[in-house]
PDB file of C-alpha atoms in Angstrom:
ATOM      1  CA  UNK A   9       3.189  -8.665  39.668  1.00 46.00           C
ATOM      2  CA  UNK A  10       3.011  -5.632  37.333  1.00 43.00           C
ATOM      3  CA  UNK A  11       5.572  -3.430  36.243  1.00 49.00           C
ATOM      4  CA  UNK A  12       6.155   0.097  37.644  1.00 51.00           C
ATOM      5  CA  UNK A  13       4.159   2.890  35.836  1.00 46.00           C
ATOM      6  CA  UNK A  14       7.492   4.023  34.434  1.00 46.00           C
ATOM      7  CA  UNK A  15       8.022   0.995  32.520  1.00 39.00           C
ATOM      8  CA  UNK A  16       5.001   0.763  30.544  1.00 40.00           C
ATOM      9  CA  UNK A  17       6.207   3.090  28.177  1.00 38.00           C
ATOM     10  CA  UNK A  18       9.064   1.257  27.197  1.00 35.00           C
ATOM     11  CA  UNK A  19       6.600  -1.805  26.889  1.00 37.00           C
ATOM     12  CA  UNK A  20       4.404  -0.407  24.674  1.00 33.00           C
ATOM     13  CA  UNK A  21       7.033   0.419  22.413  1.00 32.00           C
ATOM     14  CA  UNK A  22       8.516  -2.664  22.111  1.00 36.00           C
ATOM     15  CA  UNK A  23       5.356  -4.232  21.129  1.00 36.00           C
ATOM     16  CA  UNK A  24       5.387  -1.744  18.335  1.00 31.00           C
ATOM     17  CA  UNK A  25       9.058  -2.198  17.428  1.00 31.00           C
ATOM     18  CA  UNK A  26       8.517  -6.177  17.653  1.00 32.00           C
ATOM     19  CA  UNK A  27       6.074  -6.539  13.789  1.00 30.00           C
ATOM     20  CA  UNK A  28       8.719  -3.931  12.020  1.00 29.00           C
ATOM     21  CA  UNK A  29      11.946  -5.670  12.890  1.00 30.00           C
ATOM     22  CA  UNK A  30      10.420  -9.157  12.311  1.00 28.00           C
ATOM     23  CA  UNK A  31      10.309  -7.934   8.165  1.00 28.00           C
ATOM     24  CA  UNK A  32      14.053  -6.740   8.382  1.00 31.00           C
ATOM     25  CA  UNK A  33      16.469  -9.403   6.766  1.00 33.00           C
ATOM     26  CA  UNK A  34      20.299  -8.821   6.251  1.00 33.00           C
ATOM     27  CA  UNK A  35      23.674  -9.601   6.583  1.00 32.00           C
ATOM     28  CA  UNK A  36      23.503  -9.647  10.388  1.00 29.00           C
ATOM     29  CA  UNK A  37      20.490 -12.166  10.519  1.00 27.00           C
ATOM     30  CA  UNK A  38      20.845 -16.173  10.424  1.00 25.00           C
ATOM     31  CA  UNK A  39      19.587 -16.115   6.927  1.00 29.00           C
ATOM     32  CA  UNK A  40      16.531 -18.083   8.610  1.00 25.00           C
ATOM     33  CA  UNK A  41      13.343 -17.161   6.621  1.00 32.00           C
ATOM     34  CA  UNK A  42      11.070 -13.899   8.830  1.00 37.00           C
ATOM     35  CA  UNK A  43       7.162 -14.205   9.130  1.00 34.00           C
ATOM     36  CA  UNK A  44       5.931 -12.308   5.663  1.00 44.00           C
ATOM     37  CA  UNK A  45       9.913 -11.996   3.830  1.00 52.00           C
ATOM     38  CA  UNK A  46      10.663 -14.625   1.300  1.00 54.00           C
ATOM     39  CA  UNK A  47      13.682 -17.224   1.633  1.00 57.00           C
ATOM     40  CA  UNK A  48      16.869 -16.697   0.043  1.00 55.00           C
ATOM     41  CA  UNK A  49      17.341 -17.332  -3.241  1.00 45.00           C
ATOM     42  CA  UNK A  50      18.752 -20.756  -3.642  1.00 43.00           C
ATOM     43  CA  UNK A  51      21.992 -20.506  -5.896  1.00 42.00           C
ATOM     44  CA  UNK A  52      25.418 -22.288  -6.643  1.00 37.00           C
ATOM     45  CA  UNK A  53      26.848 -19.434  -8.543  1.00 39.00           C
ATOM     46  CA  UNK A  54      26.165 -17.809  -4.813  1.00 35.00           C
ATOM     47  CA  UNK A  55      29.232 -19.839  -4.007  1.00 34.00           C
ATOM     48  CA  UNK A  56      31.486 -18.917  -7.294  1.00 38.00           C
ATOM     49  CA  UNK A  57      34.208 -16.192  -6.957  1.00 38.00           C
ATOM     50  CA  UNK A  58      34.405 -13.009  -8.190  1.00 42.00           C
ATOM     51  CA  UNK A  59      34.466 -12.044 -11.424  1.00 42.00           C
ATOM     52  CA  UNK A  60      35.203  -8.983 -14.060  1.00 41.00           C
ATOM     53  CA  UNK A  61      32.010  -7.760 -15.645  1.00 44.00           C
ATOM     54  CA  UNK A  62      31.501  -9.614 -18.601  1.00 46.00           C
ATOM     55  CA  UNK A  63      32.017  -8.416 -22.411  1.00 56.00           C
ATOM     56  CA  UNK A  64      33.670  -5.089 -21.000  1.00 69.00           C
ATOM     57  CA  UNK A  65      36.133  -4.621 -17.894  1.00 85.00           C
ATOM     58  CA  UNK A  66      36.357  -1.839 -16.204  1.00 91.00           C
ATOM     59  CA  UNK A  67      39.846  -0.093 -15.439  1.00 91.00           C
ATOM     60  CA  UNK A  68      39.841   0.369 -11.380  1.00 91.00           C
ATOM     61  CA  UNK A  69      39.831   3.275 -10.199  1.00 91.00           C
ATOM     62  CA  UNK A  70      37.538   5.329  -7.503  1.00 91.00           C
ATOM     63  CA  UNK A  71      35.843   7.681 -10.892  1.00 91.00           C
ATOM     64  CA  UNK A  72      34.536   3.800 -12.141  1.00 93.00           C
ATOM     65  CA  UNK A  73      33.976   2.592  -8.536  1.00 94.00           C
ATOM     66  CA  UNK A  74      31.622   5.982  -8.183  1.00 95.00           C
ATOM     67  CA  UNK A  75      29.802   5.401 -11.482  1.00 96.00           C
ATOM     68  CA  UNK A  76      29.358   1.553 -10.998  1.00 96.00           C
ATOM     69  CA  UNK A  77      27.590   2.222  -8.118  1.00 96.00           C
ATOM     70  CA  UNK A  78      25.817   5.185  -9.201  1.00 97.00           C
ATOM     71  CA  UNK A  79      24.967   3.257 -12.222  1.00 98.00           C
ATOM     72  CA  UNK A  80      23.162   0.229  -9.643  1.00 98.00           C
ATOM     73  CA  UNK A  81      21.759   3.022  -7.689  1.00 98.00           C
ATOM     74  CA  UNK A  82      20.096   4.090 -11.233  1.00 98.00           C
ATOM     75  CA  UNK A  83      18.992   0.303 -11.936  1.00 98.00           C
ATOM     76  CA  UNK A  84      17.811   0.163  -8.441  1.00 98.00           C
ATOM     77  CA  UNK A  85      14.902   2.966  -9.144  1.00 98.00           C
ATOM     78  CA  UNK A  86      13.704   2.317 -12.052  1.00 97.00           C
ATOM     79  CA  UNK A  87      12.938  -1.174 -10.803  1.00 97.00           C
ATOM     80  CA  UNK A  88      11.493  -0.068  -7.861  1.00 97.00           C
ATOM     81  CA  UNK A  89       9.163   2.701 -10.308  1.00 96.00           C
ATOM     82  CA  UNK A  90       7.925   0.270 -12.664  1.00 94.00           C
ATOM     83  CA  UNK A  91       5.811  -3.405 -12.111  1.00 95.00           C
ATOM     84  CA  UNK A  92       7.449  -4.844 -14.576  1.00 95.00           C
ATOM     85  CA  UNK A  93      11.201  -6.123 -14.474  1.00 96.00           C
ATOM     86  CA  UNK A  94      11.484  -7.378 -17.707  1.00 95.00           C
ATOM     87  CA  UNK A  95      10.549  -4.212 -19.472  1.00 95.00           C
ATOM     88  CA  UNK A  96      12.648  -2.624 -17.318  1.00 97.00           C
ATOM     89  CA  UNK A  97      15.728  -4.468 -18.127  1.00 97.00           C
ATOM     90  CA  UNK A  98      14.869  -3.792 -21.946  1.00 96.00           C
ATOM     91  CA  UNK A  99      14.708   0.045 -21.725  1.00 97.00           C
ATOM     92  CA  UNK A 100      18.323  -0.794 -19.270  1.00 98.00           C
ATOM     93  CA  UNK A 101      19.283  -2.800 -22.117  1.00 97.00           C
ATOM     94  CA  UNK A 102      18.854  -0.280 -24.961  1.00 97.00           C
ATOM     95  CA  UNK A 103      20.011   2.845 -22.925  1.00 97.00           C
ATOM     96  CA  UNK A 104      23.289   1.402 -22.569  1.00 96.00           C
ATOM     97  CA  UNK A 105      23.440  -0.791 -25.523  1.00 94.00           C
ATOM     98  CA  UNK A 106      23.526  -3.917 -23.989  1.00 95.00           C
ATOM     99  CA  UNK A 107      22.661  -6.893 -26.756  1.00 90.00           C
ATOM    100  CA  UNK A 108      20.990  -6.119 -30.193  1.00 88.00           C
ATOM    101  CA  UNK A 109      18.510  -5.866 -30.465  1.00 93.00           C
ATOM    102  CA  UNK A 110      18.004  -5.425 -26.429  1.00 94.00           C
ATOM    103  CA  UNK A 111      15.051  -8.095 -25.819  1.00 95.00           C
ATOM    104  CA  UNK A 112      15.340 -10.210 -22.922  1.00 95.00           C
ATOM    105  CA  UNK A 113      14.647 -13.615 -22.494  1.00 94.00           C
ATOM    106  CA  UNK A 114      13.882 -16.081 -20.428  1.00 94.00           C
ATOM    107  CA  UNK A 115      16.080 -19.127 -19.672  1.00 94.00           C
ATOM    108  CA  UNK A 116      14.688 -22.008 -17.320  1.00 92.00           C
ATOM    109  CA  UNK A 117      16.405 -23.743 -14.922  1.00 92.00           C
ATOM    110  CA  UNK A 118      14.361 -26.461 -14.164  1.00 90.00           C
ATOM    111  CA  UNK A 119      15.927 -28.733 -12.335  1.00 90.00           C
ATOM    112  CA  UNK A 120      16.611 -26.003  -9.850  1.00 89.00           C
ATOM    113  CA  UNK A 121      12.290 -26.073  -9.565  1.00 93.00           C
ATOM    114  CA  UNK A 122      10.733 -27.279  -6.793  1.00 93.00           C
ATOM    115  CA  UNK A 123       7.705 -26.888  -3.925  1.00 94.00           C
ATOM    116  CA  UNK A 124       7.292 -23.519  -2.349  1.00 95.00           C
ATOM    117  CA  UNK A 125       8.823 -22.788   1.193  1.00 94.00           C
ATOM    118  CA  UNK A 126       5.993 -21.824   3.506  1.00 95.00           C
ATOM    119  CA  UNK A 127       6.273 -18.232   3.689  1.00 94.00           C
ATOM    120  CA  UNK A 128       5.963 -18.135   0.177  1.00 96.00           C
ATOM    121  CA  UNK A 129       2.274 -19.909   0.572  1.00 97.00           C
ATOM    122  CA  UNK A 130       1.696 -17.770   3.456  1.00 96.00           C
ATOM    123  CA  UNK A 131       2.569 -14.527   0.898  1.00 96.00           C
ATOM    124  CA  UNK A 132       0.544 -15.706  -1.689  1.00 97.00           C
ATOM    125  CA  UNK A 133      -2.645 -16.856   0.263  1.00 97.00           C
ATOM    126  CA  UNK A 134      -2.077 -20.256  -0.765  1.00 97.00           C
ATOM    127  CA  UNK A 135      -3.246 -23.649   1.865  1.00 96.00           C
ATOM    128  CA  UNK A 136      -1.530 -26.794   1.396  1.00 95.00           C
ATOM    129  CA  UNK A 137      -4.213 -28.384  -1.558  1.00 96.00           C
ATOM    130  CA  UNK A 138      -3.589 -24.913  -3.530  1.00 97.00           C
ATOM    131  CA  UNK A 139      -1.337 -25.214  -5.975  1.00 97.00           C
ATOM    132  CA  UNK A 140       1.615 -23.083  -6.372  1.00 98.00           C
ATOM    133  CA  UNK A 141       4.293 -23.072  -9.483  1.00 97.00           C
ATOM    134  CA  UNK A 142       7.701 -22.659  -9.535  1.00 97.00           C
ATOM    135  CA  UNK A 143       9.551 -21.047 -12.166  1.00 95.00           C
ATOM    136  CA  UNK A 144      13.787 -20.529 -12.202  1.00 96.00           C
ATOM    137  CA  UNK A 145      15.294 -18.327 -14.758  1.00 95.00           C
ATOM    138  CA  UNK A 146      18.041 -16.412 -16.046  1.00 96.00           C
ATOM    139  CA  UNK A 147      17.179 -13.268 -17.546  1.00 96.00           C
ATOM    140  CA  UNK A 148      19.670 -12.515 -21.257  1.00 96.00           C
ATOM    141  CA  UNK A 149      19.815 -10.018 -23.397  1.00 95.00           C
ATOM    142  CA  UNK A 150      22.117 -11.258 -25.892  1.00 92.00           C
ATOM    143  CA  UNK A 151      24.791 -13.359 -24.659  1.00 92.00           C
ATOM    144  CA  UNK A 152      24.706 -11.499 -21.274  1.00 94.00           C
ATOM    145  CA  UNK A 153      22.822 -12.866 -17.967  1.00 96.00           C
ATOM    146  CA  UNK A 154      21.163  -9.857 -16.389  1.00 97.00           C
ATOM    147  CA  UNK A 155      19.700 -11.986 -13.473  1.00 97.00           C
ATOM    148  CA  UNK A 156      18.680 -14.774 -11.397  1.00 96.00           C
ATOM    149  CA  UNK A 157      15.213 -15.320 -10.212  1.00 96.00           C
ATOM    150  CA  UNK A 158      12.896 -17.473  -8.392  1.00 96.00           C
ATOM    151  CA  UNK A 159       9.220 -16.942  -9.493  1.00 97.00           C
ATOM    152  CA  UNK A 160       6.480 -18.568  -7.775  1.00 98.00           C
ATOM    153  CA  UNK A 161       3.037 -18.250  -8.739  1.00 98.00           C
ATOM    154  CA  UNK A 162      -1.127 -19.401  -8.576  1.00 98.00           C
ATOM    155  CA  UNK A 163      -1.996 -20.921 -11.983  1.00 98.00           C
ATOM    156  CA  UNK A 164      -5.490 -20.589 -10.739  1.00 98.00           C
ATOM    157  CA  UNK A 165      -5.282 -16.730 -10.235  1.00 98.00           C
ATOM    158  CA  UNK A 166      -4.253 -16.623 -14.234  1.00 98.00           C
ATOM    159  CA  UNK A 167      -5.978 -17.614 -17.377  1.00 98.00           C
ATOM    160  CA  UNK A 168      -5.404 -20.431 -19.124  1.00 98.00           C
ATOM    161  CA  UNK A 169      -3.662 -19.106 -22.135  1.00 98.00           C
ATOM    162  CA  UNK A 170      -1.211 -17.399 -19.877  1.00 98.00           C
ATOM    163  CA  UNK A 171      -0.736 -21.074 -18.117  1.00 97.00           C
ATOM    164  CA  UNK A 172      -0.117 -22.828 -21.179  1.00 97.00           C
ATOM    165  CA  UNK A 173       2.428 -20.378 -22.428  1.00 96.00           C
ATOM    166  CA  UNK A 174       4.447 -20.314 -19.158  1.00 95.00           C
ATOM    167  CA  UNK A 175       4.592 -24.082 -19.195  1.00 92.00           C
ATOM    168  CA  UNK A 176       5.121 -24.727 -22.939  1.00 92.00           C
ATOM    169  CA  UNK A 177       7.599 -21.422 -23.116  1.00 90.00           C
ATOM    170  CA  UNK A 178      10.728 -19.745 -21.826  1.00 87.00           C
ATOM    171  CA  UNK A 179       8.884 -16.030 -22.497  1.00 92.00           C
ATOM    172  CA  UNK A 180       9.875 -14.019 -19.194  1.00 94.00           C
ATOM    173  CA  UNK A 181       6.607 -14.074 -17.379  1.00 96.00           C
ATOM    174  CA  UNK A 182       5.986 -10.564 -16.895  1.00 94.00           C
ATOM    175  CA  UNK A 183       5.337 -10.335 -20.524  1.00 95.00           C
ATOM    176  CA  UNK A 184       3.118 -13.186 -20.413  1.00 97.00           C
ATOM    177  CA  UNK A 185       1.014 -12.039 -17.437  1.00 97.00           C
ATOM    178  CA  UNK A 186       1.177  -8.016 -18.777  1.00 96.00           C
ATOM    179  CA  UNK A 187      -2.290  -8.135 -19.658  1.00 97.00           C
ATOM    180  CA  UNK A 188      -3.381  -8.613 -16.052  1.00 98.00           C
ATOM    181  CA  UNK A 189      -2.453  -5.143 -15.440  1.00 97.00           C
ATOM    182  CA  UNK A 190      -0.521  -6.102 -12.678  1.00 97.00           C
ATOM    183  CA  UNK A 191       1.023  -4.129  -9.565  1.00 97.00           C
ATOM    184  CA  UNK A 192       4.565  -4.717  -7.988  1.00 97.00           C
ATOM    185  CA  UNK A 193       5.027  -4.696  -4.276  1.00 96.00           C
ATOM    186  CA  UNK A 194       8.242  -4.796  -3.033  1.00 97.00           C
ATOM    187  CA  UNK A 195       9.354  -6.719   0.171  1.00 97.00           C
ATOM    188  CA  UNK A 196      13.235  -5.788   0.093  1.00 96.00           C
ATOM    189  CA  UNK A 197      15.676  -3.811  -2.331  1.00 97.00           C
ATOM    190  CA  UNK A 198      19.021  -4.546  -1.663  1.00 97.00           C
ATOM    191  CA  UNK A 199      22.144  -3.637  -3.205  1.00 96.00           C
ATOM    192  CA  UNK A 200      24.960  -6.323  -2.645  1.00 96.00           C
ATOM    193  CA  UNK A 201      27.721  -4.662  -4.060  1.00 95.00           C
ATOM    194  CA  UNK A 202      29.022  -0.873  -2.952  1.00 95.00           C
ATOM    195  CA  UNK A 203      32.338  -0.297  -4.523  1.00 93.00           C
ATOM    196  CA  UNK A 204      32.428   3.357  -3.822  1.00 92.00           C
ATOM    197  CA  UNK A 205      32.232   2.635  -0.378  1.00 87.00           C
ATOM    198  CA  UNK A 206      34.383  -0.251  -0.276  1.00 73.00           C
ATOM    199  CA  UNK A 207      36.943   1.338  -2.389  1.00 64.00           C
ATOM    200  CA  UNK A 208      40.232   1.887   0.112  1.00 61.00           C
ATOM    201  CA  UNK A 209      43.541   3.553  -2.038  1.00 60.00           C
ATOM    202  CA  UNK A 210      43.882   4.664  -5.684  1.00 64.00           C
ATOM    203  CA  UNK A 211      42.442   1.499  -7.115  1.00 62.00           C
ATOM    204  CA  UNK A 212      45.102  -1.562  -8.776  1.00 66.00           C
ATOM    205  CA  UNK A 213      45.986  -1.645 -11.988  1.00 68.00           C
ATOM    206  CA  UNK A 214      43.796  -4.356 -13.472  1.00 82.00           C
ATOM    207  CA  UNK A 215      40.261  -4.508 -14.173  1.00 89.00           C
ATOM    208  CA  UNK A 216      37.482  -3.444 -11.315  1.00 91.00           C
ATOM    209  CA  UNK A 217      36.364  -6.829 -10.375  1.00 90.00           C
ATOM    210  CA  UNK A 218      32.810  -6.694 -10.120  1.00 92.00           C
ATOM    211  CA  UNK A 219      31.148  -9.609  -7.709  1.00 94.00           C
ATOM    212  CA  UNK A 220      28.486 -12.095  -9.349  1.00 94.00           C
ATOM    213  CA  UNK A 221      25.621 -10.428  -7.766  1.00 97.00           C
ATOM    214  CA  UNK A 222      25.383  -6.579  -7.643  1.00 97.00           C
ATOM    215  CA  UNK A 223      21.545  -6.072  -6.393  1.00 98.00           C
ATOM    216  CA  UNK A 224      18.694  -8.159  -4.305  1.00 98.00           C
ATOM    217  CA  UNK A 225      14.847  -7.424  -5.252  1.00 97.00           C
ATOM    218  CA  UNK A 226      12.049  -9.478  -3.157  1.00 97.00           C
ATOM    219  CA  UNK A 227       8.787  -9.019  -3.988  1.00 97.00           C
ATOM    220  CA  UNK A 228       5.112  -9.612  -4.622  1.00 97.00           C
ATOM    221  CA  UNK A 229       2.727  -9.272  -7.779  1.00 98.00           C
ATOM    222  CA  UNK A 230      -0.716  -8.266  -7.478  1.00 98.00           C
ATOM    223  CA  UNK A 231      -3.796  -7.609  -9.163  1.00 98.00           C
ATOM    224  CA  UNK A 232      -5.328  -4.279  -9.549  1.00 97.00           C
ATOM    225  CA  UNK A 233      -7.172  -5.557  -6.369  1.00 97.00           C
ATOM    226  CA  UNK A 234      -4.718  -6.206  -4.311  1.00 97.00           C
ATOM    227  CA  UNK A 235      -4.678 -10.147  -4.637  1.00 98.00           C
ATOM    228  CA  UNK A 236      -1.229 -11.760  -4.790  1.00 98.00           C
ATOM    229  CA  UNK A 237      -0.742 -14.116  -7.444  1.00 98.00           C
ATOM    230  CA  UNK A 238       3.481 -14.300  -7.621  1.00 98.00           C
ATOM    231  CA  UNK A 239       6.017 -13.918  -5.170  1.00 98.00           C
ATOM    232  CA  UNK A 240       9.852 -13.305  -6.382  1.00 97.00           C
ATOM    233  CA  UNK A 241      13.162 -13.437  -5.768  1.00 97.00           C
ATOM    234  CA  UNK A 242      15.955 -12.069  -8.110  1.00 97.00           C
ATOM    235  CA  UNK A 243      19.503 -11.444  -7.887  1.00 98.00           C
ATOM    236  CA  UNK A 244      20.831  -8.878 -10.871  1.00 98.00           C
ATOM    237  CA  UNK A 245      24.163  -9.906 -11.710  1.00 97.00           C
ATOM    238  CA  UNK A 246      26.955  -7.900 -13.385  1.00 95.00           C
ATOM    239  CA  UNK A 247      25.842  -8.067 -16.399  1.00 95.00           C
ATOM    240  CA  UNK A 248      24.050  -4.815 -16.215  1.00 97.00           C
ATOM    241  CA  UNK A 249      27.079  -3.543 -16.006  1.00 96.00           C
ATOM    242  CA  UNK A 250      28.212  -4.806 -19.573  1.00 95.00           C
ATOM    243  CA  UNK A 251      29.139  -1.741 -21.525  1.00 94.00           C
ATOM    244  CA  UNK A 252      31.922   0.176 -21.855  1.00 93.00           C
ATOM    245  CA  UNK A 253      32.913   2.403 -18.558  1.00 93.00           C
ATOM    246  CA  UNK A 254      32.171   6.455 -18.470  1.00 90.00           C
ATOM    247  CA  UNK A 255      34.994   8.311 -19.469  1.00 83.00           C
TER     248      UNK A 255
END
């Protein structure tokens, strides 16, 4: 039996609706991975409580609450405006005069490294006999942990000097691929943390307690073609935060 005339409409827009929602992931989702998103990031110090940003608390009040956030906000863009996240967090670094000199660095986590979930296959093109790498770091500059991130990547899509280096090294790995001229797609730009928004009352009298994770990037790395040959995950933590508040 078909549907009344008047009906179809609303069909046909559902069907429409039905591929955009399927790429939305948030709070009010199961956390279960969508077609084309990436998982979560897998994480203990998801689980750890919150903390002061490191190095250099910030009184609370709503004038820091407002420039914290406007300050992620700020973080948020220039990610979003440039391929590369590690030279990003350098210029971050030396604008605010986090670590010196303000050259980030790669830390891995290995035993956090394992096989790709399937969406990230599915992202990067990849069957089951092609093989994908996994890569964990922390991002430093200094003593300070900027972020969290899960890299996966094709070996086969880079050259062998760039192979060798990411398995023999802890360089970050956009400096190692640079020379790829790559592009940046992002899935999903999240902020985690809005203290402007949350703030409710004057503020206390101890230090603005900044959670572990302030902002959520998922994305994809391409060539100038449009092939995908990496597909990450990071977390920026408050370490970006680690300077001295406005006055």
């Amino acid at each position: 039996m078909f549907p009344p005339p008047a009906v179809l409409p609303l069909i046909v827009l559902a069907c429409l609706l039905a591929p955009a929602r399927a790429l939305e992931t948030g709070p009010s989702h199961t956390g279960m991975p969508q077609p084309g998103t990436l998982p979560e990031m897998p994480s203990p110090a998801m689980t750890s409580p919150a903390m002061p940003s490191p190095a250099t608390p910030w009184p609370d009040t709503p004038a820091t609450r407002r420039a914290a956030q406007d300050f992620i906000d700020d973080l948020n863009r220039a990610l979003l405006a440039q391929p590369s996240a590690t030279l990003t967090l350098e210029r971050w670094c030396g604008a605010h005069g986090i670590g010196d000199p303000a050259l980030v660095r790669a830390e891995r986590e290995r035993a956090g490294e394992g096989a790709p979930p399937q969406e990230v296959r599915d992202l990067l093109g990849a069957d089951a006999q092609t093989p994908v790498r996994h890569r964990r770091v922390r991002l430093t500059c200094g003593a300070i942990v900027l972020s969290e991130a899960d890299n996966y990547y094709r070996p086969d899509r880079l050259t062998a000097e760039m192979n060798a280096v990411l398995d023999a090294t802890d360089m970050p790995f956009g400096k190692v691929v640079r020379p790829l001229d790559f592009r940046r797609r992002t899935l999903e730009a999240r902020p985690l943390w809005r203290p402007a928004e949350d703030a409710s009352g004057p503020g206390s009298a101890g230090p603005l307690v900044v959670p572990r994770f302030v902002l959520a990037h998922r994305a994809v790395l391409t060539l100038p073609d449009g092939t995908p040959f990496s597909a990450l995950i990071e977390r920026y933590t408050s370490g970006v935060l680690a300077f001295p508040a406005p006055k």
